[in-house]
mmCIF file of C-alpha atoms in Angstrom:
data_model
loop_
_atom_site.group_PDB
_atom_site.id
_atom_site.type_symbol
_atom_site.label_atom_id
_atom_site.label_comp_id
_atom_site.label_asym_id
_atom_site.label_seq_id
_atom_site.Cartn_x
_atom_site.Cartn_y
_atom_site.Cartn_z
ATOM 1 C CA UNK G 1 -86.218 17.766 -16.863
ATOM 2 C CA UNK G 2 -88.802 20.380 -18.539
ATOM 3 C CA UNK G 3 -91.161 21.034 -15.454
ATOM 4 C CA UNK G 4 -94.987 22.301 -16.015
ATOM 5 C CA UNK G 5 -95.119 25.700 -14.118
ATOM 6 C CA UNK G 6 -98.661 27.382 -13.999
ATOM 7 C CA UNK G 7 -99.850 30.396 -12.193
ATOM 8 C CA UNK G 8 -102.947 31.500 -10.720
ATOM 9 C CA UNK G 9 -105.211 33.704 -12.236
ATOM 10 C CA UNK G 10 -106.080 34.791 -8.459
ATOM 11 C CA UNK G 11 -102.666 36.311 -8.074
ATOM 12 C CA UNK G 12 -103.592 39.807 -10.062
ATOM 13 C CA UNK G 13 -107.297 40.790 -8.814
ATOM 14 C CA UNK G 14 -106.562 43.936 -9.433
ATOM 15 C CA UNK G 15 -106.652 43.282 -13.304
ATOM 16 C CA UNK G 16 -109.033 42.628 -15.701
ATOM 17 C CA UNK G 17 -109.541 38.794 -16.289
ATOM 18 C CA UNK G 18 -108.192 39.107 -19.792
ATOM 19 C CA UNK G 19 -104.946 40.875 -18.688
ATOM 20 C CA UNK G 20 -104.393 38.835 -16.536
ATOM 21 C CA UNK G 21 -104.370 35.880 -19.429
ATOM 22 C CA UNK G 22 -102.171 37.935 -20.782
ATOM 23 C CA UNK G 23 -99.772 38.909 -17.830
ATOM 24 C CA UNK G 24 -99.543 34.753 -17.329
ATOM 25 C CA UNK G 25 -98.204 34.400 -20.651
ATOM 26 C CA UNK G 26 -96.061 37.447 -20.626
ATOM 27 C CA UNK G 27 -94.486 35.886 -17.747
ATOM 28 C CA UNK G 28 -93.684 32.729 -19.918
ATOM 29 C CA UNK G 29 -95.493 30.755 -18.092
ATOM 30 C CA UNK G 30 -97.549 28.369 -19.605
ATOM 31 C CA UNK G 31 -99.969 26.733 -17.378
ATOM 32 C CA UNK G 32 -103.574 29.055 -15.785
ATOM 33 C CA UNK G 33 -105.276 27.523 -11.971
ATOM 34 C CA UNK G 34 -108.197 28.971 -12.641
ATOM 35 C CA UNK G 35 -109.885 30.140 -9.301
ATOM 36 C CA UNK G 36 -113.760 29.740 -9.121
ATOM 37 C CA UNK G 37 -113.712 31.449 -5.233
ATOM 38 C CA UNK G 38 -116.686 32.458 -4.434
ATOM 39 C CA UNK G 39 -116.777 36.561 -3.525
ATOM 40 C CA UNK G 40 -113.027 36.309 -4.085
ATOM 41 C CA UNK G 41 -112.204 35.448 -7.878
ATOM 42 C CA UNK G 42 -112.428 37.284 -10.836
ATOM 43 C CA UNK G 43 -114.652 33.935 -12.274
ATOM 44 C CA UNK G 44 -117.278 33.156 -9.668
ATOM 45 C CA UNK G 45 -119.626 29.859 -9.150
ATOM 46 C CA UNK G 46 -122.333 32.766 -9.106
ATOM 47 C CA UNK G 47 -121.521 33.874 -12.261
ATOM 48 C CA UNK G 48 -119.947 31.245 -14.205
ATOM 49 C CA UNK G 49 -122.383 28.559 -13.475
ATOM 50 C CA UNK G 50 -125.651 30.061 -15.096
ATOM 51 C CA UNK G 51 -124.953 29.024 -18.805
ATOM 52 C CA UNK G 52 -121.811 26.936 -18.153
ATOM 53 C CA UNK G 53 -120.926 25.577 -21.090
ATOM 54 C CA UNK G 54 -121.175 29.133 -22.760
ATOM 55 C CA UNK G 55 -119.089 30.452 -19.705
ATOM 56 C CA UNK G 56 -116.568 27.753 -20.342
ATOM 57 C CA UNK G 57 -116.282 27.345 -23.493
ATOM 58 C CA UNK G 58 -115.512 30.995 -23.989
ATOM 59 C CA UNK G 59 -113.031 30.771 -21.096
ATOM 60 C CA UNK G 60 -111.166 27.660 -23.308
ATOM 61 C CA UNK G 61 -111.263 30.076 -26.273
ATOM 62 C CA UNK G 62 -109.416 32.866 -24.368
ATOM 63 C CA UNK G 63 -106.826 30.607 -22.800
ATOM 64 C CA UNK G 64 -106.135 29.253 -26.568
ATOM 65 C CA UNK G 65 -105.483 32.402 -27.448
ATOM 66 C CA UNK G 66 -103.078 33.139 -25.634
ATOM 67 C CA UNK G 67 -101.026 29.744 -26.086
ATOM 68 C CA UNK G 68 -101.683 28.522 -22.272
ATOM 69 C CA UNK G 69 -102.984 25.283 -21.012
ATOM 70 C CA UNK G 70 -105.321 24.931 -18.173
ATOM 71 C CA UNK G 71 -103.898 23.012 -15.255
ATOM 72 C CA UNK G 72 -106.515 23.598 -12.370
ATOM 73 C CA UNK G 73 -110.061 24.386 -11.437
ATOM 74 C CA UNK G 74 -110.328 25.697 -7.884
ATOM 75 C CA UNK G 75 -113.789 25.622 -6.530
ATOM 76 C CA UNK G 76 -114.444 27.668 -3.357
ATOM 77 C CA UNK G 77 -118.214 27.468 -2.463
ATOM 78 C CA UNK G 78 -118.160 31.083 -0.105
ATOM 79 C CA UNK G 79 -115.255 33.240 1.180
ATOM 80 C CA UNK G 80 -115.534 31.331 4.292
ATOM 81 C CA UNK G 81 -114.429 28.133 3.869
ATOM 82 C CA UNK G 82 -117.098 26.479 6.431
ATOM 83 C CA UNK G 83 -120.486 28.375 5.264
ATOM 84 C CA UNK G 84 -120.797 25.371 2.935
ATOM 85 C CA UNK G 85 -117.949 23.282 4.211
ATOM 86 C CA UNK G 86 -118.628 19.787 1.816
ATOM 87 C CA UNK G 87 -118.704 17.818 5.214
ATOM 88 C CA UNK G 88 -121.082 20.202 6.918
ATOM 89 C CA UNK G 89 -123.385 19.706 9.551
ATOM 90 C CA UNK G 90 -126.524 20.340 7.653
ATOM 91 C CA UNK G 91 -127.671 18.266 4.875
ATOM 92 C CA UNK G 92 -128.532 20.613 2.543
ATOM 93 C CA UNK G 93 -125.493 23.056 2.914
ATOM 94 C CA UNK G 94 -123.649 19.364 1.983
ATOM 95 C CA UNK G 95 -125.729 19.233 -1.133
ATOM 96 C CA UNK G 96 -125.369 22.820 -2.134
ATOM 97 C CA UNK G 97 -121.429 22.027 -1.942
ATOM 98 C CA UNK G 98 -122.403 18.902 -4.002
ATOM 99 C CA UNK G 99 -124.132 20.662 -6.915
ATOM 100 C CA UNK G 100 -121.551 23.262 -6.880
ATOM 101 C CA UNK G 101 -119.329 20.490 -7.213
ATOM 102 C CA UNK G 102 -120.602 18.570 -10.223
ATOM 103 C CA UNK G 103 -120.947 21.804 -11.945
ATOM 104 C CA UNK G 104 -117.047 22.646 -11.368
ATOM 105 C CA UNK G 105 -116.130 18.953 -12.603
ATOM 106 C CA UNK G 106 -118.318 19.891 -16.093
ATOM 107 C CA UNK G 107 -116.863 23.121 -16.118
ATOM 108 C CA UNK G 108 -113.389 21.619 -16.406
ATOM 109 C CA UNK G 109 -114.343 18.703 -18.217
ATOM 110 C CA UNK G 110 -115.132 21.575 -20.969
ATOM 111 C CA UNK G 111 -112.243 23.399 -20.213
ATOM 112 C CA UNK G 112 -109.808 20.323 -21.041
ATOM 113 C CA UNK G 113 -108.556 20.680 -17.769
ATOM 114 C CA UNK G 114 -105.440 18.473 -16.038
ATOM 115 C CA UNK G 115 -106.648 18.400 -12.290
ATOM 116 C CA UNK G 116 -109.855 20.226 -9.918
ATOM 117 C CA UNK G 117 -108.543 21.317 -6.505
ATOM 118 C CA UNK G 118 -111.153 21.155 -3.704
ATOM 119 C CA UNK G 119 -111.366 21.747 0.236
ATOM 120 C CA UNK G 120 -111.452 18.992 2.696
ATOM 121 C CA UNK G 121 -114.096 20.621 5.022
ATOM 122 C CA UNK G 122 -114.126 22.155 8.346
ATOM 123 C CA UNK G 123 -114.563 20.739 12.058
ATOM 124 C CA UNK G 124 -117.266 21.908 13.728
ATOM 125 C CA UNK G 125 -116.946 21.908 17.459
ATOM 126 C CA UNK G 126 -119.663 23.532 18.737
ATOM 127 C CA UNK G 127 -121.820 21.348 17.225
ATOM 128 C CA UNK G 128 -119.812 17.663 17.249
ATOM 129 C CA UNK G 129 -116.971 15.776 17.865
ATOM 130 C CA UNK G 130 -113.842 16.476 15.138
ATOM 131 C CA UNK G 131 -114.372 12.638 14.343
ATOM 132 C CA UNK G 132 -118.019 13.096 13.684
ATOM 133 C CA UNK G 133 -116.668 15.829 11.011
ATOM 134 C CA UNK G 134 -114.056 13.579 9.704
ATOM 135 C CA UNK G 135 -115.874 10.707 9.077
ATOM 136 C CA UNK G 136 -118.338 12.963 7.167
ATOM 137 C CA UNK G 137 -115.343 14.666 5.008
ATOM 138 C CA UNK G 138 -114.239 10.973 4.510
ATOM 139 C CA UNK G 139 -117.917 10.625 2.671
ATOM 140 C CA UNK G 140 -118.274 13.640 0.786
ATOM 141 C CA UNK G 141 -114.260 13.478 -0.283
ATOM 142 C CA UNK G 142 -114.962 10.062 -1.811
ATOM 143 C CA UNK G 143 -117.898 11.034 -3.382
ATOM 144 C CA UNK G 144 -115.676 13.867 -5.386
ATOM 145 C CA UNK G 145 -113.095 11.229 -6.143
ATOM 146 C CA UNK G 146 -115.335 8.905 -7.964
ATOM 147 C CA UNK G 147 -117.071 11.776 -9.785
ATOM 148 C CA UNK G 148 -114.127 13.252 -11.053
ATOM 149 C CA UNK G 149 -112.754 9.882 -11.924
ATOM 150 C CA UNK G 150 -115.327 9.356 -14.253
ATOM 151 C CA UNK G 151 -114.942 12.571 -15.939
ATOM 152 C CA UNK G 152 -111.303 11.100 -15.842
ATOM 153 C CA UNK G 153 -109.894 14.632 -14.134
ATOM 154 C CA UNK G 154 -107.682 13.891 -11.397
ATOM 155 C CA UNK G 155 -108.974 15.492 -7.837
ATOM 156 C CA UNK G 156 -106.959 16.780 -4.991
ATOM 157 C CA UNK G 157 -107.601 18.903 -1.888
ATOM 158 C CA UNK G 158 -105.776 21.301 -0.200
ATOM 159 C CA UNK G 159 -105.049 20.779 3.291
ATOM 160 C CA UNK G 160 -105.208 24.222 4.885
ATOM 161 C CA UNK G 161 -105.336 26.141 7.969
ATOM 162 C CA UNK G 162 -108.543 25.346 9.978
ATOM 163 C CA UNK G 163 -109.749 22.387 7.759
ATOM 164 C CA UNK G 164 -110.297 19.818 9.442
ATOM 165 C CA UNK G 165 -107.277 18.372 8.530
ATOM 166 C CA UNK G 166 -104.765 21.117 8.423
ATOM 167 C CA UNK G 167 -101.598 18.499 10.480
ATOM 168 C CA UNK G 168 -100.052 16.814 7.671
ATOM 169 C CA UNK G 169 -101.141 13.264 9.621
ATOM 170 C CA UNK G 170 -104.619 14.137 9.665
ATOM 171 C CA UNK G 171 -104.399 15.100 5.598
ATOM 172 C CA UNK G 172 -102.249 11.470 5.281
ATOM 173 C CA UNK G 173 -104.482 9.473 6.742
ATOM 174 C CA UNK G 174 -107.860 11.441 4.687
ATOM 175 C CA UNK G 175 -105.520 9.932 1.957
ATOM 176 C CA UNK G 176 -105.898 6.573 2.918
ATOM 177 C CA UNK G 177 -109.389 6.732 3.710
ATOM 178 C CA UNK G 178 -110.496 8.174 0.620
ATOM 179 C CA UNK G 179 -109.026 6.431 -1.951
ATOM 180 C CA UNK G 180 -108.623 7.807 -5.233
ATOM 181 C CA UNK G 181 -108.243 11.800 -3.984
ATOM 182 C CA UNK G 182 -104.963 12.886 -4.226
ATOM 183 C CA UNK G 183 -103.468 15.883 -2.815
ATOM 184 C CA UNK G 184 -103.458 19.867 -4.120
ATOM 185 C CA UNK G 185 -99.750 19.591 -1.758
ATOM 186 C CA UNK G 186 -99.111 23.164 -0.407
ATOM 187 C CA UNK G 187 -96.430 23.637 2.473
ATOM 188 C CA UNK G 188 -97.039 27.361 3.497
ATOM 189 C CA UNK G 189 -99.797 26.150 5.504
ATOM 190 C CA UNK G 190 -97.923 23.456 7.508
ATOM 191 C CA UNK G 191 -95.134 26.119 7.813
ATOM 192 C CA UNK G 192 -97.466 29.058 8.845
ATOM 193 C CA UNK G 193 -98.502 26.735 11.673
ATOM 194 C CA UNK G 194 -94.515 26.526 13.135
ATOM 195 C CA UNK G 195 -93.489 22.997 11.676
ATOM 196 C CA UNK G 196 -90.738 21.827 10.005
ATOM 197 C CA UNK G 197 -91.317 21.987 6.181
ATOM 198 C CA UNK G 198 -90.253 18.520 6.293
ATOM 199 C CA UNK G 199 -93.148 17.151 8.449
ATOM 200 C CA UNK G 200 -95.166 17.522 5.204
ATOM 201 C CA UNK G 201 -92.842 14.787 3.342
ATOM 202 C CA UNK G 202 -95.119 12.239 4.085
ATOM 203 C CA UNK G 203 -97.447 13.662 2.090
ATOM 204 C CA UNK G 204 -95.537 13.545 -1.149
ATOM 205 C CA UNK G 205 -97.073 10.206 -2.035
ATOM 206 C CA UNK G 206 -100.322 12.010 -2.686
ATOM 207 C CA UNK G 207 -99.799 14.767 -4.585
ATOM 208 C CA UNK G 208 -100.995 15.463 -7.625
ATOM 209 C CA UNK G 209 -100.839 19.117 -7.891
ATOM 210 C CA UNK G 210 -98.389 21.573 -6.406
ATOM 211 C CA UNK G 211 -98.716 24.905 -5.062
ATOM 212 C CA UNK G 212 -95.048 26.364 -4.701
ATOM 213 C CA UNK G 213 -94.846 30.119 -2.737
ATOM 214 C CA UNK G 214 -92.812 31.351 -0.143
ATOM 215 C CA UNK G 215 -93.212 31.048 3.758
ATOM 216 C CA UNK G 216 -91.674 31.509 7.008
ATOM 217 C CA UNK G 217 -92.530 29.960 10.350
ATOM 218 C CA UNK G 218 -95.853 32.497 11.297
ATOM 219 C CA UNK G 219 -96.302 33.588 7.711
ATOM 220 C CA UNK G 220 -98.260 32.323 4.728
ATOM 221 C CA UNK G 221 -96.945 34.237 1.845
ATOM 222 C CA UNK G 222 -93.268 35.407 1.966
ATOM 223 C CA UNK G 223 -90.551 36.705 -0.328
ATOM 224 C CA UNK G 224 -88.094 34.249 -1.233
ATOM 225 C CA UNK G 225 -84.968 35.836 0.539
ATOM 226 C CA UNK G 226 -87.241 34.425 3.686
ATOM 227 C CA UNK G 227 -88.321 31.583 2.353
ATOM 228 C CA UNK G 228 -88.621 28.576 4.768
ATOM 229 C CA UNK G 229 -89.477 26.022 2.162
ATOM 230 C CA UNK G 230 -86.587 23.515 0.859
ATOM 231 C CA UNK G 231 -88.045 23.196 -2.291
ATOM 232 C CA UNK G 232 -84.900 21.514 -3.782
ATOM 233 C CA UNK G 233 -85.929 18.433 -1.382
ATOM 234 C CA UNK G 234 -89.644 18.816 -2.098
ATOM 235 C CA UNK G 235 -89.312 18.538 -5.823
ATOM 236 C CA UNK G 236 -86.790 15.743 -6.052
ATOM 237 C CA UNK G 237 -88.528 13.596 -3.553
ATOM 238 C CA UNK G 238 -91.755 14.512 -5.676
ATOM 239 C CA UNK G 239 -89.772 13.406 -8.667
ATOM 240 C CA UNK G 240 -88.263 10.281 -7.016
ATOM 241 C CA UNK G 241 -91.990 9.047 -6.429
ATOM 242 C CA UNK G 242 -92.632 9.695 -10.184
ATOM 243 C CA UNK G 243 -94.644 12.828 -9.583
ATOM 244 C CA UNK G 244 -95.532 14.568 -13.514
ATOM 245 C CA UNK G 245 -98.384 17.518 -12.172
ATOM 246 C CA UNK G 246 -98.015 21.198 -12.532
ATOM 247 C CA UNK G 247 -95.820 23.480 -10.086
ATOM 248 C CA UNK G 248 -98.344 26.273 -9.230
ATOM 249 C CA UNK G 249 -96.592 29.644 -8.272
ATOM 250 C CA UNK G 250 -99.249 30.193 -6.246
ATOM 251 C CA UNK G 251 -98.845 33.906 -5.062
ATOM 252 C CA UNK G 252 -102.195 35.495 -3.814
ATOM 253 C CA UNK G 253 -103.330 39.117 -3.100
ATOM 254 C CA UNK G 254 -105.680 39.073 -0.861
ATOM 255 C CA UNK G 255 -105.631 42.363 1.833
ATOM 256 C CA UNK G 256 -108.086 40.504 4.811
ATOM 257 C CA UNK G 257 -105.259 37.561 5.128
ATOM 258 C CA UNK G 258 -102.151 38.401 7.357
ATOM 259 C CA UNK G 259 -99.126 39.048 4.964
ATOM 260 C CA UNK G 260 -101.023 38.060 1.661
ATOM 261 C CA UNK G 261 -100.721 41.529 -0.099
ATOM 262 C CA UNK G 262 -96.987 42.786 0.720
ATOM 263 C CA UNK G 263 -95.182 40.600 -2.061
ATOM 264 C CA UNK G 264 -94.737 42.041 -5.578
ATOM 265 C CA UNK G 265 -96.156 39.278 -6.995
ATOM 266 C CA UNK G 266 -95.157 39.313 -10.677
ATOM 267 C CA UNK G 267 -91.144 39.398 -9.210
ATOM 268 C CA UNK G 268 -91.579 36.761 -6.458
ATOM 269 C CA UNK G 269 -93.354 34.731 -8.964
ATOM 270 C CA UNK G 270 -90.517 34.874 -11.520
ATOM 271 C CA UNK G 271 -87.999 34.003 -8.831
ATOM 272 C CA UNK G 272 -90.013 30.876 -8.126
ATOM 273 C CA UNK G 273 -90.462 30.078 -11.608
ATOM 274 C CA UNK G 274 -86.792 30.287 -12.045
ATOM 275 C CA UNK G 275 -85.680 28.246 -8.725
ATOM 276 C CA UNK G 276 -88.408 25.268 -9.475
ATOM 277 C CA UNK G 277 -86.873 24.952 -13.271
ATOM 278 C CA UNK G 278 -83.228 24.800 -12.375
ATOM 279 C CA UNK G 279 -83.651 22.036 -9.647
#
């Protein structure tokens, strides 16, 4: 079967935005994630959120352009994850993450875009229990779910190193208890941490967007030739449960993470693109 393989506009921040439109569809690839990461991204909450619809609409135009479809919104509220973590502590860090929120789901409801990948939030034990923040990301994660449902985008988050739900149980059973948010399904984290890139099987279910890179036991971002990922079993099993999202080759560059900024990224991306198609 044809697969939908997109690619990250975060991959090339070394590049002007437009080239790197261009660079995606070079590549023949013919999906964009578009990352709104705050003090990391090329597009910015900061700057893309004053005059949205002008911001976005202009965005749409570009991707047009250039034949490509886009297949995610990313919103990252600061470059550290828990500064406005949507299950903080404090109320009205929560609601900042809120309004940020509602302005990503408008920006992609503009955009035409297939799916809006979020965080799940951050435990916070100096200040409270890891259930306390659980049952709080439990809140705010429904919240999102119901708000892009009615904007009829389908939401996942990523469950990622030092969320508060970075064991593949923990992310499950998030699943469960906030029905109607799916999964942005990424193994390199569960792998960075030492498991078994099978452990993360049982969260197959609950994907509805993929990110697809390389990793190793101890490493987020890999070449293939030490890749640790079966993706042959991922996909299938993804496949067998009826699973129709986009494959992200999601290959970052970013120096102040350990091993993100040693891969040639247009090559390793290629060789993905080429392995996910001719499962």
């Amino acid at each position: 079967m044809e697969r939908k393989i997109s690619c990250p506009d975060f991959a090339f921040p070394l590049m002007e935005h437009d080239k790197v439109l261009d660079l995606i569809g070079a590549l023949g690839i013919p999906g964009v994630d578009i990352g709104l990461l705050e003090n990391r991204s090329h597009l910015r909450p900061a700057d893309q959120f004053p005059e949205l619809a002008r911001h976005a609409k202009e965005l749409k135009g570009k991707v047009e352009e250039r034949g490509l479809k886009v297949s995610d919104v990313f919103i990252q509220a600061e470059l550290a994850f828990d500064v406005y973590a949507p299950n903080h502590y404090e109320a009205a860090r929560r609601q900042h993450a809120r309004d940020l929120f509602e302005k990503t789901v408008e920006y992609a409801s503009i955009l035409g875009a297939d799916h809006i990948t979020g965080l799940p939030g951050a435990a916070f034990p100096q200040v409270e229990s890891w259930e306390a923040s659980y049952d709080r990301c439990v809140i705010e994660q429904q919240w999102r779910a119901e708000l892009s449902k009615k904007a009829g985008i389908p939401y996942g988050i990523e469950a990622h190193i030092g969320s508060v739900v970075e064991q593949p149980l923990q992310a499950k059973q998030l699943c469960e208890d906030a029905p109607g948010m799916g999964l942005t399904l990424d193994y390199s984290h569960f792998v960075r941490l030492g498991m078994e890139d099978t452990e993360g099987d049982i969260l197959i279910p609950y994907a509805n967007h993929m990110h697809t890179r390389a990793a190793a036991k101890g490493v987020l971002q890999t070449c293939m030739t030490d890749n640790c990922i079966d993706f042959v079993r991922v996909v299938q099993k993804l496949e067998e449960q009826g699973y129709q999202g986009w494959y992200c080759m999601e290959y970052c560059w970013t120096p102040y993470w350990e091993n993100c900024s040693r891969n040639d990224n247009v090559s390793e991306i290629l060789l993905m693109k080429e392995h996910i198609e001719n499962i």
